[in-house]
Amino acid sequence: MKLYSYYRSSASFRVRIALNLKGVRYTQIPVNLKLGAQLSDDYQSINPQRLLPALETSDGLLTQSFAIMAWLDEKFPERLLVLGDAEQRAKIRALAAILGCDTQPLQNLRVLKYLSSEIGVTEAQRLQWSQHWIRDGLSAFDAQLKEDAYSVGKVASLADICLIPQLYNARRFGIDVASEFKRLAEIECRCLSQEAFQRALPEQQPDYIPD
Ligand SMILES: N[C@@H](CCC(=O)N[C@@H](CS)C(=O)NCC(=O)O)C(=O)O
């Protein structure tokens, strides 16, 4: 499989974790978001929405990280990302949606660019915006956790796959995760003790560029 990805893209990061957890081999085609490569005609012919990730599979080209991860669960059910009984699966999906639907999109590059170029907000206001919505999402996620080893249950799930990239993003935007979200940082440690999560980290990617 071929994954169109960018080391720092949290939606790509989710799919990398999912592929690694399932033991699926893939190669990466880097699309440099900082240079605007997602806006090129070439990439637009792959994903008309001009967003990462996209996954080239035997079933064709797939887009949207949640659709890709649902497809992976259907194709490779030995290691499910949404697992347990119906109640647990609903819980996993709800936590994943807090971050994937209600938090990350608000700090997406195109949203931040629009705030600056079209609305005229300053750099400081942009940071305030990002920090506000990240804290809001992570607090809601945190408030719904039980005393489980992972976000839901004893095994890493779709909820953790969304959490780890969001914590990476939180730090990029200057949030002190260890002190503000202690419980989330503990779950992160547990996830990052697994190779599947480690290999998906931005700094492990072929296109990684140190800040
Ligand atoms: N809902 C989409 C979100 C995808 C997304 O936001 N991708 C970002 C990177 S994490 C992107 O490509 N941004 C490019 C831009 O904003 O121009 C998914 O889950 O795949």
mmCIF file of C-alpha atoms and ligand atoms in Angstrom:
data_model
loop_
_atom_site.group_PDB
_atom_site.id
_atom_site.type_symbol
_atom_site.label_atom_id
_atom_site.label_comp_id
_atom_site.label_asym_id
_atom_site.label_seq_id
_atom_site.Cartn_x
_atom_site.Cartn_y
_atom_site.Cartn_z
ATOM 1 C CA MET A 1 0.000 0.000 0.000
ATOM 2 C CA LYS A 2 1.066 3.590 -0.517
ATOM 3 C CA LEU A 3 0.311 6.250 2.051
ATOM 4 C CA TYR A 4 0.308 9.899 1.003
ATOM 5 C CA SER A 5 1.471 11.442 4.225
ATOM 6 C CA TYR A 6 3.311 14.291 5.920
ATOM 7 C CA TYR A 7 5.338 13.640 9.047
ATOM 8 C CA ARG A 8 3.494 16.281 11.084
ATOM 9 C CA SER A 9 -0.032 15.675 9.779
ATOM 10 C CA SER A 10 -2.078 14.277 12.646
ATOM 11 C CA ALA A 11 -4.587 12.546 10.355
ATOM 12 C CA SER A 12 -1.653 10.813 8.596
ATOM 13 C CA PHE A 13 -0.143 9.993 12.004
ATOM 14 C CA ARG A 14 -3.421 8.225 12.938
ATOM 15 C CA VAL A 15 -3.335 6.082 9.820
ATOM 16 C CA ARG A 16 0.354 5.241 10.316
ATOM 17 C CA ILE A 17 -0.431 3.956 13.830
ATOM 18 C CA ALA A 18 -3.398 1.954 12.515
ATOM 19 C CA LEU A 19 -1.353 0.365 9.723
ATOM 20 C CA ASN A 20 1.457 -0.478 12.150
ATOM 21 C CA LEU A 21 -0.901 -1.990 14.729
ATOM 22 C CA LYS A 22 -2.311 -4.220 12.019
ATOM 23 C CA GLY A 23 1.117 -5.161 10.737
ATOM 24 C CA VAL A 24 0.294 -3.947 7.233
ATOM 25 C CA ARG A 25 3.302 -2.975 5.121
ATOM 26 C CA TYR A 26 3.190 0.361 3.356
ATOM 27 C CA THR A 27 5.439 2.857 1.689
ATOM 28 C CA GLN A 28 5.064 6.569 2.142
ATOM 29 C CA ILE A 29 4.754 9.265 -0.464
ATOM 30 C CA PRO A 30 5.525 12.505 1.337
ATOM 31 C CA VAL A 31 3.373 15.524 0.517
ATOM 32 C CA ASN A 32 4.924 18.617 2.050
ATOM 33 C CA LEU A 33 2.068 20.618 3.570
ATOM 34 C CA LYS A 34 4.378 23.455 4.558
ATOM 35 C CA LEU A 35 5.300 23.982 0.905
ATOM 36 C CA GLY A 36 1.680 23.647 -0.185
ATOM 37 C CA ALA A 37 2.183 20.374 -2.102
ATOM 38 C CA GLN A 38 -1.377 19.334 -1.175
ATOM 39 C CA LEU A 39 -2.635 22.165 -3.395
ATOM 40 C CA SER A 40 -0.815 20.940 -6.522
ATOM 41 C CA ASP A 41 -2.772 19.611 -9.495
ATOM 42 C CA ASP A 42 -1.052 16.263 -9.056
ATOM 43 C CA TYR A 43 -2.236 15.836 -5.498
ATOM 44 C CA GLN A 44 -5.673 17.270 -6.230
ATOM 45 C CA SER A 45 -6.161 14.479 -8.772
ATOM 46 C CA ILE A 46 -5.514 12.021 -5.914
ATOM 47 C CA ASN A 47 -7.640 13.772 -3.300
ATOM 48 C CA PRO A 48 -9.889 16.557 -4.610
ATOM 49 C CA GLN A 49 -10.293 17.774 -1.015
ATOM 50 C CA ARG A 50 -6.548 18.563 -0.961
ATOM 51 C CA LEU A 51 -6.071 17.021 2.467
ATOM 52 C CA LEU A 52 -3.841 14.250 3.763
ATOM 53 C CA PRO A 53 -3.846 11.336 4.159
ATOM 54 C CA ALA A 54 -4.753 9.215 1.167
ATOM 55 C CA LEU A 55 -4.100 5.489 0.955
ATOM 56 C CA GLU A 56 -3.599 3.599 -2.271
ATOM 57 C CA THR A 57 -5.003 0.092 -1.791
ATOM 58 C CA SER A 58 -6.090 -2.926 -3.806
ATOM 59 C CA ASP A 59 -9.630 -1.504 -3.477
ATOM 60 C CA GLY A 60 -8.559 1.836 -4.919
ATOM 61 C CA LEU A 61 -7.588 5.183 -3.475
ATOM 62 C CA LEU A 62 -9.051 5.880 -0.018
ATOM 63 C CA THR A 63 -9.264 9.235 1.761
ATOM 64 C CA GLN A 64 -10.386 10.498 5.192
ATOM 65 C CA SER A 65 -8.541 8.895 8.106
ATOM 66 C CA PHE A 66 -11.699 7.545 9.773
ATOM 67 C CA ALA A 67 -12.900 5.917 6.549
ATOM 68 C CA ILE A 68 -9.427 4.455 5.993
ATOM 69 C CA MET A 69 -9.263 3.057 9.531
ATOM 70 C CA ALA A 70 -12.779 1.561 9.240
ATOM 71 C CA TRP A 71 -11.697 -0.055 5.957
ATOM 72 C CA LEU A 72 -8.587 -1.440 7.686
ATOM 73 C CA ASP A 73 -10.775 -2.936 10.437
ATOM 74 C CA GLU A 74 -12.936 -4.609 7.808
ATOM 75 C CA LYS A 75 -9.995 -5.925 5.790
ATOM 76 C CA PHE A 76 -7.725 -6.889 8.684
ATOM 77 C CA PRO A 77 -10.044 -7.829 11.560
ATOM 78 C CA GLU A 78 -7.444 -9.830 13.520
ATOM 79 C CA ARG A 79 -6.417 -6.676 15.406
ATOM 80 C CA LEU A 80 -9.481 -4.470 15.633
ATOM 81 C CA LEU A 81 -9.169 -0.737 16.313
ATOM 82 C CA VAL A 82 -12.814 -0.493 17.412
ATOM 83 C CA LEU A 83 -13.282 -3.464 19.690
ATOM 84 C CA GLY A 84 -15.326 -4.821 22.586
ATOM 85 C CA ASP A 85 -19.084 -4.893 23.031
ATOM 86 C CA ALA A 86 -21.474 -2.367 21.485
ATOM 87 C CA GLU A 87 -21.213 -0.016 24.480
ATOM 88 C CA GLN A 88 -17.418 -0.049 24.443
ATOM 89 C CA ARG A 89 -17.325 0.492 20.681
ATOM 90 C CA ALA A 90 -19.640 3.487 21.034
ATOM 91 C CA LYS A 91 -17.383 4.901 23.736
ATOM 92 C CA ILE A 92 -14.272 4.441 21.584
ATOM 93 C CA ARG A 93 -15.931 6.148 18.613
ATOM 94 C CA ALA A 94 -17.174 9.018 20.768
ATOM 95 C CA LEU A 95 -13.715 9.752 22.189
ATOM 96 C CA ALA A 96 -12.148 9.477 18.758
ATOM 97 C CA ALA A 97 -14.728 11.912 17.373
ATOM 98 C CA ILE A 98 -14.036 14.483 20.108
ATOM 99 C CA LEU A 99 -10.500 14.810 18.786
ATOM 100 C CA GLY A 100 -10.853 13.859 15.127
ATOM 101 C CA CYS A 101 -14.065 15.775 14.385
ATOM 102 C CA ASP A 102 -14.332 18.532 16.990
ATOM 103 C CA THR A 103 -10.736 19.432 17.867
ATOM 104 C CA GLN A 104 -8.094 18.764 15.182
ATOM 105 C CA PRO A 105 -10.042 20.384 12.306
ATOM 106 C CA LEU A 106 -9.925 23.701 14.138
ATOM 107 C CA GLN A 107 -6.118 23.803 14.039
ATOM 108 C CA ASN A 108 -5.808 22.530 10.533
ATOM 109 C CA LEU A 109 -3.348 24.465 8.396
ATOM 110 C CA ARG A 110 -5.984 25.801 5.993
ATOM 111 C CA VAL A 111 -8.153 27.026 8.883
ATOM 112 C CA LEU A 112 -5.235 28.818 10.542
ATOM 113 C CA LYS A 113 -4.155 30.313 7.227
ATOM 114 C CA TYR A 114 -7.691 31.565 6.590
ATOM 115 C CA LEU A 115 -7.824 33.159 10.025
ATOM 116 C CA SER A 116 -4.639 35.098 9.243
ATOM 117 C CA SER A 117 -5.083 35.974 5.601
ATOM 118 C CA GLU A 118 -8.860 36.525 5.360
ATOM 119 C CA ILE A 119 -9.923 37.540 8.872
ATOM 120 C CA GLY A 120 -6.699 39.287 9.808
ATOM 121 C CA VAL A 121 -6.080 37.703 13.180
ATOM 122 C CA THR A 122 -2.601 38.119 14.609
ATOM 123 C CA GLU A 123 -0.113 35.328 15.315
ATOM 124 C CA ALA A 124 -0.886 35.620 19.046
ATOM 125 C CA GLN A 125 -4.639 35.361 18.435
ATOM 126 C CA ARG A 126 -4.130 32.331 16.224
ATOM 127 C CA LEU A 127 -2.204 30.660 19.024
ATOM 128 C CA GLN A 128 -4.924 31.584 21.504
ATOM 129 C CA TRP A 129 -7.543 30.046 19.174
ATOM 130 C CA SER A 130 -5.572 26.800 18.776
ATOM 131 C CA GLN A 131 -4.793 26.447 22.462
ATOM 132 C CA HIS A 132 -8.403 27.132 23.399
ATOM 133 C CA TRP A 133 -9.855 24.402 21.158
ATOM 134 C CA ILE A 134 -7.142 21.884 21.966
ATOM 135 C CA ARG A 135 -7.696 22.369 25.707
ATOM 136 C CA ASP A 136 -11.451 22.151 25.199
ATOM 137 C CA GLY A 137 -11.174 18.859 23.288
ATOM 138 C CA LEU A 138 -8.592 17.253 25.554
ATOM 139 C CA SER A 139 -10.551 18.263 28.684
ATOM 140 C CA ALA A 140 -13.728 16.673 27.303
ATOM 141 C CA PHE A 141 -11.776 13.536 26.406
ATOM 142 C CA ASP A 142 -10.131 13.406 29.837
ATOM 143 C CA ALA A 143 -13.427 13.919 31.679
ATOM 144 C CA GLN A 144 -14.887 10.783 30.125
ATOM 145 C CA LEU A 145 -12.083 8.389 31.023
ATOM 146 C CA LYS A 146 -12.534 5.551 33.498
ATOM 147 C CA GLU A 147 -9.697 3.831 35.338
ATOM 148 C CA ASP A 148 -8.665 1.804 32.291
ATOM 149 C CA ALA A 149 -5.098 1.235 31.098
ATOM 150 C CA TYR A 150 -5.887 2.845 27.754
ATOM 151 C CA SER A 151 -8.475 5.450 26.797
ATOM 152 C CA VAL A 152 -11.094 2.711 26.746
ATOM 153 C CA GLY A 153 -10.268 -0.746 28.074
ATOM 154 C CA LYS A 154 -7.108 -2.792 28.264
ATOM 155 C CA VAL A 155 -6.024 -2.534 24.630
ATOM 156 C CA ALA A 156 -5.098 0.484 22.504
ATOM 157 C CA SER A 157 -8.005 1.465 20.253
ATOM 158 C CA LEU A 158 -9.123 4.104 17.789
ATOM 159 C CA ALA A 159 -9.478 6.511 20.736
ATOM 160 C CA ASP A 160 -5.746 6.211 21.524
ATOM 161 C CA ILE A 161 -4.887 6.447 17.836
ATOM 162 C CA CYS A 162 -6.558 9.877 17.839
ATOM 163 C CA LEU A 163 -5.169 10.888 21.222
ATOM 164 C CA ILE A 164 -1.448 10.453 20.516
ATOM 165 C CA PRO A 165 -1.304 12.794 17.473
ATOM 166 C CA GLN A 166 -3.475 15.325 19.304
ATOM 167 C CA LEU A 167 -1.050 15.395 22.239
ATOM 168 C CA TYR A 168 1.834 15.871 19.819
ATOM 169 C CA ASN A 169 -0.089 18.777 18.327
ATOM 170 C CA ALA A 170 -0.909 20.193 21.762
ATOM 171 C CA ARG A 171 2.806 20.453 22.556
ATOM 172 C CA ARG A 172 3.491 22.108 19.211
ATOM 173 C CA PHE A 173 1.000 24.764 20.233
ATOM 174 C CA GLY A 174 2.717 25.307 23.576
ATOM 175 C CA ILE A 175 0.484 23.278 25.892
ATOM 176 C CA ASP A 176 2.241 21.575 28.797
ATOM 177 C CA VAL A 177 0.571 18.169 28.480
ATOM 178 C CA ALA A 178 2.346 16.553 31.436
ATOM 179 C CA SER A 179 1.072 19.119 33.911
ATOM 180 C CA GLU A 180 -2.335 19.967 32.405
ATOM 181 C CA PHE A 181 -3.368 16.481 31.305
ATOM 182 C CA LYS A 182 -1.580 14.062 33.608
ATOM 183 C CA ARG A 183 -3.879 11.117 32.947
ATOM 184 C CA LEU A 184 -3.618 11.581 29.177
ATOM 185 C CA ALA A 185 0.176 11.719 29.460
ATOM 186 C CA GLU A 186 0.107 8.387 31.326
ATOM 187 C CA ILE A 187 -1.940 6.782 28.554
ATOM 188 C CA GLU A 188 0.454 8.277 26.024
ATOM 189 C CA CYS A 189 3.420 6.627 27.810
ATOM 190 C CA ARG A 190 1.666 3.271 27.656
ATOM 191 C CA CYS A 191 0.935 3.694 23.939
ATOM 192 C CA LEU A 192 4.456 4.853 23.148
ATOM 193 C CA SER A 193 5.917 1.761 24.782
ATOM 194 C CA GLN A 194 4.507 -0.084 21.748
ATOM 195 C CA GLU A 195 6.501 -0.268 18.549
ATOM 196 C CA ALA A 196 3.436 0.422 16.390
ATOM 197 C CA PHE A 197 3.061 3.845 17.996
ATOM 198 C CA GLN A 198 6.789 4.589 18.113
ATOM 199 C CA ARG A 199 7.251 3.873 14.402
ATOM 200 C CA ALA A 200 4.412 6.279 13.586
ATOM 201 C CA LEU A 201 5.991 9.238 15.398
ATOM 202 C CA PRO A 202 6.721 12.291 13.231
ATOM 203 C CA GLU A 203 10.468 12.133 13.919
ATOM 204 C CA GLN A 204 10.591 8.542 12.616
ATOM 205 C CA GLN A 205 9.202 9.459 9.179
ATOM 206 C CA PRO A 206 11.293 9.680 6.012
ATOM 207 C CA ASP A 207 10.235 13.295 5.380
ATOM 208 C CA TYR A 208 10.869 14.493 8.955
ATOM 209 C CA ILE A 209 12.525 17.892 9.195
ATOM 210 C CA PRO A 210 13.614 19.111 12.653
ATOM 211 C CA ASP A 211 12.067 22.469 13.658
HETATM 212 N N1 LIG B 1 -11.032 14.709 8.314
HETATM 213 C C1 LIG B 1 -9.779 14.540 7.628
HETATM 214 C C2 LIG B 1 -8.850 15.634 8.023
HETATM 215 C C3 LIG B 1 -7.616 15.636 7.181
HETATM 216 C C4 LIG B 1 -6.727 16.811 7.501
HETATM 217 O O1 LIG B 1 -7.124 17.728 8.202
HETATM 218 N N2 LIG B 1 -5.513 16.790 6.973
HETATM 219 C C5 LIG B 1 -4.602 17.875 7.189
HETATM 220 C C6 LIG B 1 -3.329 17.385 7.838
HETATM 221 S S1 LIG B 1 -3.649 16.696 9.424
HETATM 222 C C7 LIG B 1 -4.243 18.511 5.861
HETATM 223 O O2 LIG B 1 -4.023 17.819 4.893
HETATM 224 N N3 LIG B 1 -4.173 19.860 5.825
HETATM 225 C C8 LIG B 1 -3.809 20.564 4.652
HETATM 226 C C9 LIG B 1 -4.300 21.975 4.668
HETATM 227 O O3 LIG B 1 -4.892 22.399 5.656
HETATM 228 O O4 LIG B 1 -4.059 22.641 3.666
HETATM 229 C C10 LIG B 1 -9.180 13.165 7.978
HETATM 230 O O5 LIG B 1 -9.422 12.693 9.095
HETATM 231 O O6 LIG B 1 -8.488 12.568 7.139
#
